[in-house]
Short mmCIF file of C-alpha atoms in Angstrom, two decimals:
data_model
loop_
_atom_site.label_atom_id
_atom_site.label_comp_id
_atom_site.label_asym_id
_atom_site.label_seq_id
_atom_site.Cartn_x
_atom_site.Cartn_y
_atom_site.Cartn_z
CA MET A 1 -20.80 8.58 -11.22
CA VAL A 2 -21.48 7.63 -7.63
CA HIS A 3 -18.61 6.37 -5.48
CA TYR A 4 -18.89 4.13 -2.46
CA ILE A 5 -16.81 3.87 0.71
CA ARG A 6 -16.12 0.15 1.20
CA PHE A 7 -14.45 -1.89 3.93
CA LEU A 8 -11.75 -4.12 2.49
CA LYS A 9 -11.87 -5.95 5.80
CA PRO A 10 -14.07 -5.38 8.88
CA PRO A 11 -12.97 -2.52 11.17
CA GLN A 12 -11.58 -3.70 14.50
CA PHE A 13 -10.66 -2.40 17.94
CA ASP A 14 -7.35 -3.01 19.72
CA GLN A 15 -6.28 -1.95 23.18
CA ASP A 16 -4.24 1.25 23.24
CA ILE A 17 -0.94 0.16 24.81
CA LYS A 18 -0.31 3.67 26.15
CA ILE A 19 -3.67 4.47 27.73
CA LEU A 20 -5.75 1.67 29.32
CA LYS A 21 -9.05 3.52 29.02
CA ARG A 22 -8.71 3.94 25.28
CA ALA A 23 -9.01 1.65 22.26
CA VAL A 24 -7.56 2.04 18.78
CA LEU A 25 -9.97 1.64 15.88
CA SER A 26 -8.35 0.48 12.66
CA ALA A 27 -10.00 0.11 9.26
CA LEU A 28 -8.87 -0.51 5.70
CA VAL A 29 -11.18 1.29 3.27
CA THR A 30 -11.41 2.15 -0.38
CA ILE A 31 -13.59 4.54 -2.39
CA THR A 32 -14.68 2.99 -5.65
CA THR A 33 -17.46 2.78 -8.22
CA ASP A 34 -20.34 0.29 -8.09
CA LEU A 35 -18.40 -2.21 -10.23
CA GLY A 36 -15.17 -1.63 -8.30
CA ASP A 37 -13.33 -0.91 -11.55
CA THR A 38 -12.07 2.62 -10.77
CA PHE A 39 -11.22 4.53 -7.59
CA TYR A 40 -12.14 8.02 -6.49
CA PRO A 41 -9.70 10.20 -8.46
CA GLY A 42 -9.54 13.29 -6.23
CA ASP A 43 -8.74 14.31 -2.66
CA LEU A 44 -11.44 13.70 -0.08
CA PRO A 45 -11.73 13.89 3.73
CA ILE A 46 -13.29 10.86 5.42
CA SER A 47 -14.88 11.55 8.80
CA VAL A 48 -15.19 8.67 11.27
CA GLY A 49 -17.93 8.72 13.88
CA ILE A 50 -19.64 6.50 16.41
CA VAL A 51 -23.43 6.58 16.64
CA ASN A 52 -25.55 5.26 19.51
CA ARG A 53 -29.15 5.85 20.53
CA ILE A 54 -28.31 9.20 22.11
CA ASN A 55 -25.25 10.74 20.51
CA THR A 56 -23.28 11.01 17.29
CA ILE A 57 -19.60 11.60 18.12
CA LYS A 58 -16.86 12.42 15.63
CA LEU A 59 -13.75 10.33 16.34
CA GLY A 60 -11.43 11.73 13.69
CA VAL A 61 -10.80 12.60 10.05
CA ALA A 62 -8.62 10.77 7.52
CA SER A 63 -7.51 11.98 4.09
CA TRP A 64 -8.11 10.12 0.86
CA THR A 65 -5.65 11.46 -1.73
CA SER A 66 -5.65 11.31 -5.49
CA GLY A 67 -4.02 8.21 -6.94
CA ILE A 68 -4.38 5.84 -3.99
CA ARG A 69 -6.43 2.62 -4.06
CA CYS A 70 -6.95 2.03 -0.35
CA LEU A 71 -6.51 3.90 2.91
CA LYS A 72 -5.66 2.61 6.38
CA ILE A 73 -7.48 4.60 9.03
CA GLU A 74 -6.58 4.57 12.74
CA VAL A 75 -8.36 6.65 15.39
CA LYS A 76 -8.27 6.64 19.19
CA VAL A 77 -11.57 5.89 20.92
CA PRO A 78 -12.24 6.41 24.65
CA LEU A 79 -13.71 3.20 26.10
CA GLU A 80 -16.59 5.20 27.58
CA TYR A 81 -17.92 5.59 24.01
CA LEU A 82 -18.08 1.80 23.64
CA THR A 83 -20.18 0.83 26.64
CA SER A 84 -23.56 0.92 24.87
CA ARG A 85 -24.93 -0.49 21.63
CA ALA A 86 -23.51 1.54 18.77
CA ARG A 87 -22.15 1.45 15.24
CA LEU A 88 -19.44 3.19 13.28
CA LEU A 89 -19.86 5.63 10.40
CA PHE A 90 -17.31 6.43 7.68
CA THR A 91 -18.51 9.39 5.61
CA CYS A 92 -17.51 12.37 3.51
CA SER A 93 -19.96 14.50 5.49
CA ASP A 94 -18.04 16.67 7.95
CA SER A 95 -21.17 16.90 10.11
CA LEU A 96 -21.75 13.11 10.00
CA GLU A 97 -25.10 13.51 8.26
CA THR A 98 -26.89 10.41 6.99
CA ASP A 99 -27.07 10.13 3.18
CA SER A 100 -30.41 11.26 1.76
CA LEU A 101 -32.43 10.17 -1.28
CA MET A 102 -34.81 13.11 -0.99
CA HIS A 103 -35.01 16.34 -3.00
CA GLY A 104 -34.21 14.56 -6.26
CA LYS A 105 -30.48 14.28 -5.57
CA VAL A 106 -28.19 11.27 -5.73
CA PRO A 107 -25.37 11.11 -3.11
CA TYR A 108 -21.95 11.63 -4.71
CA VAL A 109 -20.11 9.38 -2.22
CA VAL A 110 -22.18 6.82 -0.31
CA SER A 111 -21.21 6.45 3.35
CA ALA A 112 -20.32 3.15 5.02
CA TRP A 113 -21.76 2.02 8.37
CA THR A 114 -20.91 -1.03 10.42
CA ASP A 115 -23.59 -3.22 11.92
CA TYR A 116 -24.40 -2.67 15.61
CA PHE A 117 -21.95 -3.88 18.24
CA THR A 118 -21.53 -3.57 22.01
CA GLY A 119 -18.05 -3.06 23.41
CA PRO A 120 -14.60 -3.18 21.80
CA LYS A 121 -14.21 -6.95 22.27
CA GLU A 122 -17.24 -7.85 20.13
CA PRO A 123 -16.10 -8.72 16.57
CA LEU A 124 -17.68 -6.49 13.92
CA SER A 125 -19.69 -8.39 11.34
CA ASP A 126 -18.38 -8.90 7.81
CA ILE A 127 -20.84 -6.51 6.16
CA VAL A 128 -21.18 -2.84 5.30
CA VAL A 129 -24.50 -1.05 5.86
CA ARG A 130 -25.85 1.75 3.66
CA CYS A 131 -28.32 4.12 5.33
CA PHE A 132 -30.55 6.55 3.44
CA LEU A 133 -32.97 9.12 4.83
CA LEU A 134 -36.49 8.93 3.36
CA PRO A 135 -39.59 11.13 3.77
CA LYS A 136 -41.51 11.09 7.06
CA GLY A 137 -38.41 10.23 9.04
CA LYS A 138 -38.06 6.74 7.62
CA LEU A 139 -34.62 5.17 7.26
CA LEU A 140 -33.72 2.71 4.52
CA GLU A 141 -30.91 0.36 5.63
CA ILE A 142 -29.23 -1.98 3.15
CA CYS A 143 -26.56 -4.53 4.14
CA GLU A 144 -23.89 -5.39 1.58
CA ASP A 145 -20.95 -7.78 1.57
CA ASN A 146 -17.53 -6.27 2.25
CA GLY A 147 -14.84 -6.13 -0.41
CA LEU A 148 -14.69 -5.33 -4.11
CA SER A 149 -16.81 -8.13 -5.57
CA MET A 150 -19.49 -6.94 -8.02
CA ALA A 151 -22.07 -9.26 -6.46
CA ARG A 152 -24.32 -8.26 -3.58
CA HIS A 153 -23.54 -4.55 -3.69
CA ILE A 154 -25.79 -1.60 -4.41
CA TRP A 155 -25.35 -0.38 -7.99
CA ASP A 156 -25.88 3.16 -9.30
CA ALA A 157 -29.11 2.33 -11.12
CA ALA A 158 -30.77 1.24 -7.86
CA ILE A 159 -29.95 4.54 -6.16
CA ALA A 160 -31.13 6.54 -9.19
CA LEU A 161 -34.37 4.54 -9.42
CA SER A 162 -34.99 5.10 -5.71
CA VAL A 163 -34.65 8.85 -6.20
CA TRP A 164 -36.96 8.67 -9.23
CA LEU A 165 -39.59 6.65 -7.33
CA LEU A 166 -39.81 9.33 -4.63
CA LYS A 167 -40.78 11.81 -7.35
CA HIS A 168 -43.13 9.49 -9.29
CA LYS A 169 -45.34 7.65 -6.83
CA GLU A 170 -48.08 6.67 -9.29
CA PRO A 171 -46.58 3.29 -10.33
CA VAL A 172 -46.27 2.25 -6.69
CA GLN A 173 -49.70 2.73 -5.21
CA PRO A 174 -52.50 0.29 -6.11
CA PRO A 175 -55.85 1.69 -7.19
CA GLY A 176 -58.38 1.79 -4.39
CA ASN A 177 -57.85 -0.80 -1.67
CA LYS A 178 -57.15 -3.81 -3.89
CA GLN A 179 -54.56 -6.49 -3.26
CA TYR A 180 -51.42 -5.62 -5.19
CA SER A 181 -48.10 -7.38 -5.70
CA VAL A 182 -44.79 -5.92 -6.82
CA LEU A 183 -42.09 -8.25 -8.14
CA GLU A 184 -38.41 -7.30 -8.35
CA LEU A 185 -36.16 -9.17 -10.76
CA GLY A 186 -32.47 -9.65 -9.91
CA THR A 187 -33.06 -8.11 -6.50
CA GLY A 188 -29.46 -8.42 -5.21
CA CYS A 189 -29.44 -6.57 -1.89
CA GLY A 190 -33.16 -5.82 -2.24
CA MET A 191 -32.85 -2.02 -2.32
CA ILE A 192 -35.63 -1.35 -4.85
CA GLY A 193 -38.05 -3.79 -3.24
CA LEU A 194 -37.51 -2.19 0.17
CA MET A 195 -37.76 1.28 -1.33
CA LEU A 196 -41.17 0.30 -2.68
CA ALA A 197 -42.09 -1.12 0.74
CA SER A 198 -41.28 2.23 2.33
CA MET A 199 -43.67 3.94 -0.08
CA SER A 200 -46.54 1.48 0.27
CA GLN A 201 -49.45 2.89 2.24
CA SER A 202 -50.80 -0.45 3.43
CA GLN A 203 -50.09 -4.15 3.70
CA ASN A 204 -52.26 -4.66 0.63
CA CYS A 205 -49.00 -4.28 -1.30
CA ARG A 206 -46.94 -7.49 -1.20
CA LEU A 207 -43.32 -7.55 -2.34
CA ILE A 208 -41.78 -10.54 -4.14
CA LEU A 209 -37.98 -10.30 -4.19
CA THR A 210 -36.46 -12.68 -6.75
CA ASP A 211 -32.99 -13.77 -7.79
CA VAL A 212 -31.28 -16.72 -9.41
CA ASP A 213 -30.52 -18.81 -6.28
CA ASP A 214 -30.62 -18.85 -2.48
CA ASP A 215 -27.12 -17.41 -2.12
CA SER A 216 -28.08 -14.44 -4.30
CA LEU A 217 -31.17 -13.89 -2.11
CA ARG A 218 -29.25 -14.06 1.18
CA LEU A 219 -28.77 -10.33 1.71
CA ALA A 220 -32.15 -9.36 0.28
CA LYS A 221 -33.86 -11.63 2.84
CA ARG A 222 -31.73 -10.23 5.64
CA ASN A 223 -32.50 -6.64 4.66
CA ALA A 224 -36.21 -7.34 4.25
CA SER A 225 -36.39 -9.02 7.65
CA LYS A 226 -34.71 -6.03 9.32
CA SER A 227 -37.07 -3.58 7.62
CA ARG A 228 -40.30 -5.48 8.32
CA GLU A 229 -41.17 -3.39 11.38
CA GLU A 230 -39.87 -0.11 9.94
CA PHE A 231 -41.99 -0.32 6.80
CA ASN A 232 -44.81 -2.62 7.97
CA SER A 233 -44.13 -4.65 4.84
CA VAL A 234 -45.31 -8.02 3.58
CA TRP A 235 -42.64 -9.72 1.49
CA GLU A 236 -41.22 -13.00 0.32
CA GLY A 237 -37.92 -13.99 -1.29
CA ARG A 238 -38.14 -16.50 -4.16
CA ILE A 239 -35.85 -18.09 -6.71
CA LEU A 240 -36.51 -17.06 -10.30
CA ASP A 241 -34.06 -18.32 -12.90
CA TRP A 242 -34.53 -16.40 -16.16
CA LYS A 243 -33.33 -19.42 -18.11
CA GLU A 244 -36.22 -21.47 -16.70
CA PRO A 245 -39.00 -18.95 -15.97
CA GLU A 246 -41.71 -21.59 -16.52
CA ASP A 247 -40.83 -23.07 -13.11
CA PHE A 248 -42.04 -19.87 -11.42
CA THR A 249 -45.68 -19.55 -10.34
CA LEU A 250 -47.88 -16.81 -8.87
CA ASP A 251 -50.88 -16.86 -6.53
CA GLN A 252 -51.69 -13.14 -6.81
CA LYS A 253 -51.74 -10.78 -9.76
CA LEU A 254 -48.89 -8.35 -10.25
CA GLY A 255 -49.32 -4.60 -10.45
CA LEU A 256 -45.68 -3.79 -11.11
CA ILE A 257 -42.50 -5.58 -12.19
CA VAL A 258 -39.24 -3.74 -11.55
CA ALA A 259 -35.64 -4.46 -12.53
CA SER A 260 -32.55 -2.37 -11.84
CA ASP A 261 -29.27 -2.77 -13.75
CA CYS A 262 -30.36 -6.11 -15.18
CA ILE A 263 -29.40 -5.66 -18.85
CA TYR A 264 -25.65 -5.05 -18.48
CA ASN A 265 -24.99 -8.64 -19.65
CA ALA A 266 -26.37 -8.84 -23.19
CA ASP A 267 -26.26 -12.65 -23.13
CA ASN A 268 -29.02 -12.67 -20.51
CA ILE A 269 -31.33 -10.18 -22.24
CA PRO A 270 -33.37 -12.69 -24.34
CA ASP A 271 -34.01 -14.74 -21.16
CA LEU A 272 -35.04 -11.58 -19.30
CA VAL A 273 -37.59 -10.64 -21.97
CA ARG A 274 -38.93 -14.21 -21.98
CA THR A 275 -39.24 -14.04 -18.19
CA LEU A 276 -41.19 -10.77 -18.42
CA CYS A 277 -43.58 -12.37 -20.93
CA HIS A 278 -44.09 -15.33 -18.61
CA LEU A 279 -44.83 -13.11 -15.60
CA VAL A 280 -47.35 -11.03 -17.55
CA ARG A 281 -49.06 -14.20 -18.74
CA LEU A 282 -49.26 -15.62 -15.18
CA SER A 283 -50.67 -12.38 -13.83
CA ARG A 284 -53.32 -12.21 -16.54
CA GLU A 285 -54.39 -15.79 -15.92
CA LEU A 286 -55.14 -14.82 -12.31
CA CYS A 287 -57.34 -11.96 -13.58
CA LYS A 288 -59.53 -13.90 -16.00
CA GLY A 289 -63.09 -12.70 -15.91
CA SER A 290 -62.25 -9.44 -14.14
CA ALA A 291 -62.05 -5.96 -15.60
CA GLY A 292 -58.77 -4.11 -15.94
CA SER A 293 -56.60 -7.18 -16.35
CA LYS A 294 -54.19 -5.88 -18.98
CA GLY A 295 -51.23 -6.88 -16.82
CA PRO A 296 -48.48 -5.27 -14.76
CA LYS A 297 -46.44 -2.24 -15.67
CA ILE A 298 -42.72 -2.82 -16.20
CA LEU A 299 -40.19 -0.43 -14.69
CA ILE A 300 -36.56 -0.75 -15.80
CA SER A 301 -33.57 1.33 -14.66
CA THR A 302 -30.24 0.95 -16.40
CA LYS A 303 -26.89 2.68 -16.56
CA ARG A 304 -25.53 2.10 -20.06
CA ARG A 305 -22.20 0.29 -19.84
CA HIS A 306 -21.93 -1.27 -23.31
CA PHE A 307 -23.63 -0.73 -26.68
CA SER A 308 -24.73 -4.41 -26.71
CA GLU A 309 -27.34 -3.60 -24.03
CA GLU A 310 -29.40 -1.79 -26.68
CA ILE A 311 -30.67 -5.15 -27.99
CA PHE A 312 -33.07 -5.15 -25.02
CA PHE A 313 -35.35 -2.52 -26.56
CA PRO A 314 -36.04 -4.12 -29.97
CA LEU A 315 -36.59 -7.46 -28.21
CA MET A 316 -39.14 -5.83 -25.88
CA SER A 317 -40.87 -4.23 -28.87
CA LYS A 318 -40.92 -7.54 -30.75
CA ALA A 319 -42.54 -9.19 -27.69
CA GLY A 320 -45.28 -6.55 -27.76
CA PHE A 321 -44.21 -4.33 -24.83
CA GLN A 322 -44.81 -0.62 -25.40
CA GLN A 323 -42.51 1.96 -23.85
CA THR A 324 -44.67 4.75 -22.41
CA ALA A 325 -42.03 6.84 -20.64
CA HIS A 326 -38.28 7.43 -20.62
CA GLU A 327 -36.53 9.75 -18.18
CA THR A 328 -32.97 10.20 -16.97
CA VAL A 329 -31.49 10.76 -13.52
CA SER A 330 -28.13 12.53 -13.35
CA MET A 331 -25.50 10.93 -11.14
CA CYS A 332 -23.89 13.51 -8.87
CA ASP A 333 -20.10 13.63 -9.28
CA ARG A 334 -18.28 16.60 -7.75
CA TYR A 335 -14.97 15.59 -9.29
CA ARG A 336 -16.42 15.53 -12.82
CA GLU A 337 -18.14 18.82 -12.15
CA SER A 338 -14.86 20.36 -10.96
CA ILE A 339 -13.06 19.48 -14.20
CA GLY A 340 -15.99 20.28 -16.48
CA GLN A 341 -16.87 16.72 -17.52
CA GLU A 342 -20.42 15.71 -18.39
CA LEU A 343 -22.29 13.83 -15.66
CA GLU A 344 -23.31 10.21 -16.18
CA VAL A 345 -27.02 9.39 -16.22
CA VAL A 346 -29.24 6.43 -15.36
CA ASN A 347 -32.13 5.75 -17.73
CA ILE A 348 -35.59 4.98 -16.37
CA HIS A 349 -37.96 3.17 -18.76
CA VAL A 350 -41.66 2.42 -18.23
CA PHE A 351 -43.35 -0.26 -20.33
CA GLU A 352 -46.94 -1.38 -20.73
CA PRO A 353 -47.45 -5.13 -21.27
CA PRO A 354 -48.36 -6.60 -24.69
CA GLY A 355 -51.96 -6.37 -25.82
CA GLN A 356 -54.11 -9.45 -25.32
CA GLY A 357 -55.24 -11.66 -28.15
#
């Protein structure tokens, strides 16, 4: 499974009482799973660096040891490093490399970045930033909330689906030069929507990021706004409550509907399937009288957490959806590999919409 470096509270700078031209950086971090239910079980070095527009400077290395739940890190920072706009990096990479989603590999421990700051007196924001290298020099940045809450964090299935999308570009690109909309259900931080934005070749692809309420959309909107220039994307964030999908409308047909880790709560699965049916119906109504209006493809990624999730598949079949592909993405885990345990996988499912009539 993937583990994530998290800030339990924002890192901060204090004046070094011994040397006036030096500050002390302190941070309380943990290394945990996407749900925050278990902690990294082995020993691991954590490198701390500061990154500005010109340089990446290693400040120090701390040691995460087996059995602990959190780690207080303190490093000395010369004030000359803090005179320009910069941000901090906490990573398991000794060379301070940015995590990559390329080459079909999932990071085994996801690094934590702070937001940008200028000077030691500026308070660091209460978020953690995930940065991932993409093809053609693009950088995917995703802001999360600090702490151990399950909400508004990246989950394993989103990272695995992002890796899968880089290998399977066909579902992403619209045929010809036609207008094309992609809708993400339960967007959370918006990682999959922004991943699709990075792969879109033109502004003919519009992204619709949806979640249950405005608070759930807060980080997705922030991340999409920050990435607008990087990916030249057209997007909107909208409320879509699966219990009341009939309140949701469309003004442009959908080419793709995507959902990542959205079936872990079996109680919500019937509402999810009903929502998918409603979205397909809306999209088809916008295509009446035109050829090739069978409806959007459905792309689902899920990491199996409980046997009750399996009810999703017979409900999809009963609603007329046909599964056309099923692949798995292995989750890198060096600790499991070292003790000979089997790696966890994320399942990627592709569905065609129900037939018309």
